[in-house]
CSV table of C-alpha atoms in Angstrom, one decimal:
chain,number,residue,atom,x,y,z
A,902,MET,CA,31.4,10.4,-67.9
A,903,LEU,CA,29.3,11.6,-64.8
A,904,PRO,CA,30.6,13.8,-62.1
A,905,THR,CA,31.7,11.8,-59.2
A,906,ARG,CA,31.3,11.9,-55.0
A,907,SER,CA,33.3,10.0,-52.0
A,908,LEU,CA,31.0,7.8,-50.0
A,909,GLY,CA,32.1,9.3,-46.9
A,910,THR,CA,36.3,10.1,-46.1
A,911,THR,CA,36.9,5.9,-45.9
A,912,GLY,CA,34.6,5.0,-48.5
A,913,PRO,CA,35.3,4.6,-52.8
A,914,ALA,CA,34.8,6.8,-55.0
A,915,VAL,CA,31.3,6.5,-56.8
A,916,SER,CA,29.0,8.4,-59.7
A,917,ALA,CA,27.3,11.5,-58.4
A,918,LEU,CA,23.5,9.3,-59.2
A,919,GLY,CA,23.4,5.5,-58.0
A,920,LEU,CA,20.7,3.2,-59.4
A,921,GLY,CA,18.6,2.3,-57.0
A,922,CYS,CA,17.5,-1.3,-58.4
A,923,MET,CA,14.9,-2.8,-55.8
A,924,GLY,CA,11.5,-1.5,-58.2
A,925,MET,CA,12.9,-3.6,-61.4
A,926,SER,CA,11.7,-7.0,-58.7
A,927,ALA,CA,9.3,-6.1,-56.0
A,928,LEU,CA,7.1,-3.2,-54.5
A,929,TYR,CA,6.2,-1.9,-57.3
A,930,GLY,CA,4.2,-4.3,-59.6
A,931,GLU,CA,5.4,-5.9,-62.5
A,932,ALA,CA,8.8,-5.1,-63.9
A,933,ASP,CA,9.6,-6.2,-67.5
A,934,ARG,CA,13.5,-7.8,-67.4
A,935,ALA,CA,14.6,-7.3,-70.5
A,936,GLU,CA,13.4,-3.3,-69.9
A,937,SER,CA,15.5,-3.6,-66.4
A,938,VAL,CA,18.6,-4.9,-68.1
A,939,ALA,CA,18.3,-2.6,-70.5
A,940,THR,CA,17.8,0.2,-68.1
A,941,ILE,CA,21.1,-1.1,-66.1
A,942,HIS,CA,23.4,-1.4,-69.0
A,943,ALA,CA,21.9,2.2,-70.0
A,944,ALA,CA,23.2,3.6,-66.3
A,945,LEU,CA,26.5,2.1,-67.0
A,946,GLU,CA,27.2,2.9,-70.7
A,947,ALA,CA,26.6,6.6,-69.4
A,948,GLY,CA,29.0,6.2,-66.1
A,949,VAL,CA,26.4,5.0,-63.4
A,950,THR,CA,28.8,3.0,-60.9
A,951,LEU,CA,26.7,2.3,-58.0
A,952,LEU,CA,23.9,-0.1,-58.3
A,953,ASP,CA,22.1,-0.7,-54.7
A,954,THR,CA,20.2,-3.4,-54.1
A,955,GLY,CA,19.2,-5.9,-51.4
A,956,ASP,CA,18.9,-9.8,-50.8
A,957,PHE,CA,15.5,-9.7,-49.7
A,958,TYR,CA,14.6,-7.5,-52.8
A,959,GLY,CA,12.3,-10.6,-54.4
A,960,MET,CA,14.0,-12.8,-52.2
A,961,GLY,CA,17.3,-13.1,-54.5
A,962,HIS,CA,15.7,-12.2,-57.6
A,963,ASN,CA,17.3,-8.8,-57.9
A,964,GLU,CA,20.6,-9.6,-57.2
A,965,LEU,CA,20.5,-12.5,-59.8
A,966,LEU,CA,18.6,-9.7,-62.6
A,967,ILE,CA,22.1,-7.5,-61.5
A,968,ALA,CA,24.2,-10.6,-62.4
A,969,GLU,CA,22.6,-11.0,-65.3
A,970,ALA,CA,23.1,-7.7,-66.3
A,971,LEU,CA,26.6,-7.5,-65.6
A,972,ARG,CA,27.5,-10.2,-67.5
A,973,THR,CA,26.2,-9.6,-70.3
A,974,ALA,CA,27.7,-5.7,-70.3
A,975,PRO,CA,31.0,-4.6,-71.8
A,976,ALA,CA,33.7,-5.6,-69.6
A,977,ALA,CA,34.8,-2.2,-69.0
A,978,ARG,CA,31.2,-1.3,-68.0
A,979,ARG,CA,30.8,-4.4,-65.9
A,980,GLU,CA,34.5,-3.7,-64.5
A,981,GLN,CA,33.7,-0.3,-63.1
A,982,ALA,CA,30.2,-1.3,-61.1
A,983,LEU,CA,30.4,-1.4,-57.6
A,984,THR,CA,27.5,-2.9,-55.4
A,985,SER,CA,25.6,-2.0,-52.2
A,986,VAL,CA,24.1,-4.0,-50.6
A,987,LYS,CA,21.3,-4.9,-47.8
A,988,PHE,CA,20.7,-7.7,-46.1
A,989,GLY,CA,19.3,-9.0,-43.3
A,990,ALA,CA,15.2,-9.0,-43.7
A,991,LEU,CA,13.4,-12.1,-43.0
A,992,ARG,CA,10.8,-13.1,-45.2
A,993,THR,CA,7.7,-15.5,-45.6
A,994,VAL,CA,6.9,-17.5,-48.5
A,995,GLU,CA,4.2,-15.3,-49.1
A,996,GLY,CA,6.2,-12.6,-49.6
A,997,GLY,CA,5.7,-11.1,-45.6
A,998,PHE,CA,8.4,-9.8,-43.4
A,999,THR,CA,8.6,-10.9,-39.9
A,1000,GLY,CA,11.7,-9.3,-39.2
A,1001,TYR,CA,15.5,-9.1,-39.4
A,1002,ASP,CA,18.5,-10.7,-38.0
A,1003,GLY,CA,21.5,-8.9,-37.4
A,1004,ARG,CA,23.7,-11.7,-35.5
A,1005,PRO,CA,26.8,-12.6,-36.5
A,1006,ALA,CA,26.7,-15.7,-38.0
A,1007,ALA,CA,23.9,-14.7,-39.9
A,1008,VAL,CA,25.5,-11.7,-41.4
A,1009,LYS,CA,28.3,-14.3,-42.7
A,1010,ASN,CA,25.5,-16.1,-44.1
A,1011,PHE,CA,23.5,-14.0,-46.1
A,1012,ALA,CA,27.1,-12.4,-47.3
A,1013,ALA,CA,27.9,-15.8,-48.8
A,1014,TYR,CA,24.5,-16.3,-50.3
A,1015,SER,CA,24.5,-12.3,-51.6
A,1016,LEU,CA,28.1,-13.2,-53.5
A,1017,GLN,CA,26.7,-16.2,-54.9
A,1018,ARG,CA,24.0,-14.5,-56.6
A,1019,LEU,CA,25.6,-12.5,-58.0
A,1020,GLY,CA,28.7,-13.7,-59.1
A,1021,THR,CA,31.1,-11.6,-57.8
A,1022,GLY,CA,34.1,-12.1,-56.0
A,1023,HIS,CA,33.3,-9.2,-53.7
A,1024,ILE,CA,30.6,-6.8,-52.4
A,1025,ASP,CA,31.5,-3.2,-52.7
A,1026,VAL,CA,28.9,-2.1,-49.1
A,1027,TYR,CA,27.5,-4.1,-47.2
A,1028,ARG,CA,25.0,-2.8,-44.9
A,1029,ILE,CA,22.1,-4.7,-42.6
A,1030,ALA,CA,18.9,-3.0,-43.8
A,1031,ARG,CA,17.7,-2.1,-40.3
A,1032,VAL,CA,18.9,-2.4,-37.3
A,1033,ASP,CA,18.4,-5.5,-35.8
A,1034,PRO,CA,16.8,-4.7,-32.0
A,1035,ASP,CA,18.1,-7.9,-30.2
A,1036,VAL,CA,22.0,-7.9,-31.1
A,1037,PRO,CA,24.0,-5.0,-30.3
A,1038,ILE,CA,25.1,-2.6,-33.5
A,1039,GLU,CA,28.6,-3.2,-32.8
A,1040,GLU,CA,28.4,-7.2,-33.8
A,1041,THR,CA,26.6,-6.6,-36.7
A,1042,VAL,CA,29.5,-4.4,-37.6
A,1043,GLY,CA,31.9,-5.8,-36.1
A,1044,ALA,CA,31.4,-9.6,-38.6
A,1045,ILE,CA,31.1,-7.1,-41.7
A,1046,ALA,CA,34.7,-5.5,-40.9
A,1047,GLU,CA,35.7,-9.3,-40.7
A,1048,LEU,CA,34.1,-10.3,-43.8
A,1049,VAL,CA,36.1,-6.7,-44.8
A,1050,GLU,CA,39.7,-8.7,-43.8
A,1051,ALA,CA,38.5,-11.4,-45.8
A,1052,GLY,CA,38.4,-10.4,-48.7
A,1053,HIS,CA,34.5,-10.8,-49.3
A,1054,VAL,CA,33.1,-6.9,-49.0
A,1055,ARG,CA,35.5,-3.5,-49.6
A,1056,HIS,CA,33.7,-1.4,-47.3
A,1057,ILE,CA,30.6,-1.2,-44.6
A,1058,GLY,CA,27.6,0.9,-44.6
A,1059,LEU,CA,24.5,0.9,-42.4
A,1060,SER,CA,21.0,2.0,-43.5
A,1061,GLU,CA,18.2,4.1,-41.2
A,1062,VAL,CA,20.7,4.3,-37.8
A,1063,GLY,CA,20.1,7.1,-35.8
A,1064,ALA,CA,22.8,9.6,-34.7
A,1065,ASP,CA,23.5,7.7,-31.6
A,1066,THR,CA,24.1,3.9,-33.5
A,1067,LEU,CA,25.7,5.9,-36.5
A,1068,ARG,CA,28.6,6.8,-33.8
A,1069,ARG,CA,28.9,3.4,-32.0
A,1070,ALA,CA,29.1,1.6,-35.4
A,1071,ALA,CA,32.0,3.6,-36.6
A,1072,ALA,CA,33.5,3.5,-32.9
A,1073,VAL,CA,33.7,-0.1,-34.2
A,1074,ALA,CA,34.9,0.3,-37.5
A,1075,PRO,CA,35.0,2.5,-40.9
A,1076,ILE,CA,31.4,3.4,-41.9
A,1077,ALA,CA,31.4,4.4,-45.6
A,1078,ASP,CA,28.1,5.9,-46.0
A,1079,LEU,CA,24.9,5.9,-44.4
A,1080,GLN,CA,21.5,4.6,-47.1
A,1081,ILE,CA,18.4,6.8,-45.6
A,1082,GLU,CA,15.6,8.0,-47.2
A,1083,TYR,CA,16.1,12.4,-47.9
A,1084,SER,CA,14.1,14.3,-50.4
A,1085,LEU,CA,12.0,17.6,-50.4
A,1086,VAL,CA,9.5,16.1,-48.7
A,1087,SER,CA,11.6,13.7,-46.1
A,1088,ARG,CA,14.5,15.9,-44.9
A,1089,GLY,CA,14.2,14.1,-41.1
A,1090,ILE,CA,18.0,13.4,-41.0
A,1091,GLU,CA,19.0,17.0,-41.2
A,1092,GLU,CA,18.4,18.0,-37.6
A,1093,LYS,CA,20.5,15.2,-35.9
A,1094,ILE,CA,21.6,12.4,-38.3
A,1095,LEU,CA,23.7,14.1,-41.3
A,1096,PRO,CA,25.1,16.6,-39.1
A,1097,ALA,CA,26.6,13.3,-37.1
A,1098,ALA,CA,27.4,12.0,-40.4
A,1099,ARG,CA,29.0,14.8,-41.0
A,1100,GLU,CA,31.4,14.6,-37.9
A,1101,LEU,CA,32.4,11.0,-38.6
A,1102,GLY,CA,33.3,11.6,-42.2
A,1103,VAL,CA,30.1,8.9,-43.0
A,1104,GLY,CA,28.4,9.7,-46.6
A,1105,VAL,CA,25.2,9.8,-47.4
A,1106,THR,CA,23.4,7.9,-50.1
A,1107,ALA,CA,19.7,9.5,-50.6
A,1108,TYR,CA,16.7,7.4,-51.2
A,1109,GLY,CA,13.2,7.8,-52.0
A,1110,VAL,CA,14.5,10.8,-53.5
A,1111,LEU,CA,11.1,11.1,-55.6
A,1112,SER,CA,9.9,9.2,-52.4
A,1113,ARG,CA,8.7,6.7,-54.2
A,1114,GLY,CA,7.1,8.6,-57.4
A,1115,LEU,CA,5.4,11.1,-55.6
A,1116,ILE,CA,7.2,13.7,-56.4
A,1117,SER,CA,8.3,12.5,-60.1
A,1118,GLY,CA,6.2,14.8,-61.7
A,1119,HIS,CA,4.1,12.3,-63.8
A,1120,PHE,CA,2.1,10.3,-60.3
A,1121,THR,CA,-1.5,11.3,-60.5
A,1122,ARG,CA,-4.5,11.7,-58.5
A,1123,ASP,CA,-6.6,9.1,-60.6
A,1124,ARG,CA,-3.9,6.4,-60.6
A,1125,ALA,CA,-4.7,2.8,-60.3
A,1126,LEU,CA,-1.9,1.1,-58.4
A,1127,ALA,CA,-1.0,-2.4,-59.3
A,1128,PRO,CA,-1.1,-5.2,-57.0
A,1129,GLY,CA,1.4,-5.8,-54.7
A,1130,ASP,CA,2.5,-2.2,-55.2
A,1131,PHE,CA,3.8,-0.7,-51.9
A,1132,ARG,CA,2.5,2.8,-53.0
A,1133,GLY,CA,-0.7,1.3,-52.0
A,1134,MET,CA,-0.1,0.4,-48.4
A,1135,SER,CA,1.6,4.0,-47.5
A,1136,PRO,CA,-0.1,7.0,-46.1
A,1137,ARG,CA,1.4,9.5,-48.2
A,1138,PHE,CA,-1.0,7.7,-51.0
A,1139,GLN,CA,-3.7,7.8,-48.7
A,1140,GLY,CA,-7.1,9.3,-49.5
A,1141,GLU,CA,-6.5,13.8,-48.8
A,1142,ASN,CA,-3.5,12.4,-47.8
A,1143,LEU,CA,-2.5,11.9,-51.8
A,1144,HIS,CA,-4.4,15.3,-52.3
A,1145,ARG,CA,-2.3,17.0,-50.6
A,1146,ASN,CA,1.3,15.8,-51.4
A,1147,LEU,CA,0.2,16.5,-55.1
A,1148,ASP,CA,-0.8,20.2,-54.6
A,1149,LEU,CA,2.8,20.6,-53.5
A,1150,VAL,CA,3.9,18.7,-56.4
A,1151,ASP,CA,2.0,20.9,-58.3
A,1152,ARG,CA,4.1,23.9,-56.7
A,1153,LEU,CA,7.0,22.3,-57.4
A,1154,ARG,CA,5.8,22.0,-60.6
A,1155,ALA,CA,5.3,25.8,-61.7
A,1156,VAL,CA,9.0,26.3,-60.3
A,1157,ALA,CA,10.5,23.7,-62.2
A,1158,GLU,CA,8.9,25.0,-65.4
A,1159,ALA,CA,10.2,28.7,-65.0
A,1160,LYS,CA,14.0,27.0,-64.7
A,1161,GLY,CA,13.0,24.7,-67.3
A,1162,VAL,CA,13.5,21.4,-66.6
A,1163,SER,CA,11.3,18.3,-65.2
A,1164,VAL,CA,9.6,18.0,-61.6
A,1165,ALA,CA,11.9,15.0,-61.3
A,1166,GLN,CA,14.9,17.0,-62.4
A,1167,ALA,CA,14.5,20.0,-59.6
A,1168,ALA,CA,13.7,17.3,-57.1
A,1169,ILE,CA,17.0,15.4,-57.6
A,1170,ALA,CA,18.8,18.3,-58.5
A,1171,TRP,CA,17.7,19.7,-54.8
A,1172,VAL,CA,19.2,17.0,-53.3
A,1173,LEU,CA,22.4,17.1,-55.4
A,1174,ALA,CA,23.0,20.6,-54.2
A,1175,GLN,CA,22.5,19.8,-50.1
A,1176,GLY,CA,26.4,18.3,-50.0
A,1177,ASP,CA,29.0,16.7,-51.8
A,1178,ASP,CA,28.7,14.0,-49.5
A,1179,ILE,CA,25.7,13.1,-50.2
A,1180,VAL,CA,24.7,10.8,-53.5
A,1181,PRO,CA,21.0,10.3,-54.7
A,1182,LEU,CA,19.9,7.2,-55.3
A,1183,VAL,CA,17.3,6.9,-58.3
A,1184,GLY,CA,14.9,3.9,-58.2
A,1185,ALA,CA,14.2,4.2,-62.3
A,1186,ARG,CA,12.9,1.3,-63.8
A,1187,THR,CA,13.7,2.2,-67.4
A,1188,ARG,CA,15.9,3.6,-69.7
A,1189,ALA,CA,13.4,7.1,-70.2
A,1190,ARG,CA,13.4,7.3,-66.4
A,1191,LEU,CA,17.0,6.7,-66.1
A,1192,ALA,CA,17.8,9.4,-68.4
A,1193,GLU,CA,15.4,12.0,-67.5
A,1194,ALA,CA,17.2,11.4,-63.8
A,1195,LEU,CA,20.9,11.9,-65.0
A,1196,GLY,CA,19.6,15.9,-66.5
A,1197,SER,CA,19.6,16.9,-63.2
A,1198,LEU,CA,23.5,16.4,-63.2
A,1199,GLU,CA,23.2,19.1,-66.1
A,1200,VAL,CA,20.5,21.0,-63.4
A,1201,VAL,CA,22.4,24.2,-61.5
A,1202,LEU,CA,20.3,26.1,-58.7
A,1203,ASP,CA,21.4,28.9,-57.2
A,1204,PRO,CA,20.2,30.6,-53.9
A,1205,ALA,CA,17.1,31.7,-55.7
A,1206,ASP,CA,15.9,28.3,-56.8
A,1207,LEU,CA,16.6,26.3,-53.8
A,1208,ALA,CA,14.7,29.1,-52.1
A,1209,ALA,CA,11.9,28.9,-54.3
A,1210,ILE,CA,11.9,25.4,-54.2
A,1211,GLU,CA,11.3,25.0,-50.8
A,1212,ALA,CA,9.0,27.5,-50.5
A,1213,ALA,CA,7.3,25.4,-52.7
A,1214,VAL,CA,7.6,22.7,-50.5
A,1215,PRO,CA,8.5,23.5,-47.1
A,1216,ALA,CA,10.4,21.5,-44.5
A,1217,GLY,CA,7.5,19.0,-42.9
A,1218,ALA,CA,5.0,20.0,-45.4
A,1219,ALA,CA,4.5,16.9,-46.2
A,1220,ALA,CA,0.7,14.7,-45.5
A,1221,GLY,CA,1.8,11.2,-43.8
A,1222,ASP,CA,4.5,8.6,-42.6
A,1223,ARG,CA,6.6,8.1,-45.1
A,1224,TYR,CA,5.8,4.3,-44.4
A,1225,PRO,CA,3.1,2.0,-42.9
A,1226,ALA,CA,3.4,2.4,-38.8
A,1227,ALA,CA,4.2,-0.9,-38.1
A,1228,GLN,CA,7.5,-0.5,-41.1
A,1229,MET,CA,8.2,3.0,-39.1
A,1230,ALA,CA,8.7,0.6,-35.6
A,1231,HIS,CA,11.7,-0.8,-37.5
A,1232,LEU,CA,13.3,2.3,-37.7
A,1233,ASP,CA,16.0,3.0,-35.7
A,1234,SER,CA,16.5,6.9,-37.5
A,1235,GLU,CA,12.7,7.6,-36.1
A,1236,HIS,CA,13.6,6.6,-32.8
């Protein structure tokens, strides 16, 4: 079984790596459903217990996919799985995003639909994907707390919030974890957000640990992205930004090869080494990528290794924002 880490002081113990399932349904082009289910099964068999999703990933598709995978998994593996669900995004028929709804009535409505799609008796960690600017975070968290009291949700999480919002939320109810982007090329949480989380006993589930494949070692300068692939609009994958960022990856590759590990394993191991209160989410869509990611748990980085990695990819070295401007505007964590 895999090593475990706790989601904060009030959350559950989970595998030291979680599986982010978004890419199996949305934003990275077509995915193979059979391979997606097989990947979830392989993750459970390896000891991964945390499955992360959002009700708006493929507009319910991802939750139904997870439900299928859990339903067809061995009972022992199914029972060990914990679901982490984001809600609140408002979508159009064409697939666009039009904002976020954090009203208490909406929170409970979203939860009812997620429980139906997942086919589970409860959601283990429930969080709004982005703060609704028109609804105080206290009201949104208070509604999730009522779902906890009713037994529909086990733990409260947050996503992409700043330190002040995190403190306000934690004053309402215990917060298990903050889900936020954190990687070698996205280190913005280190100044204020991570210290606040640690002060409050809130764990961190780090997504984007490979920056959507950018620092995985598998992305090439001439790669053609599939229609609908989010990275086609991502500043870090555009023009000169992409070349500068892949130069950083080449430097990281030299360090990884000297260590005898893959680029992806070095990048994930770096996040793991930042604290036992951090659980990286890996967005593997295939069993091969999952196996590579799980190998990072066996990588031990000593102080010299960490120094070499950070010299190769210094803080703030990435070219381009992590989201397009319109999406950056929705990030409470960036304000």
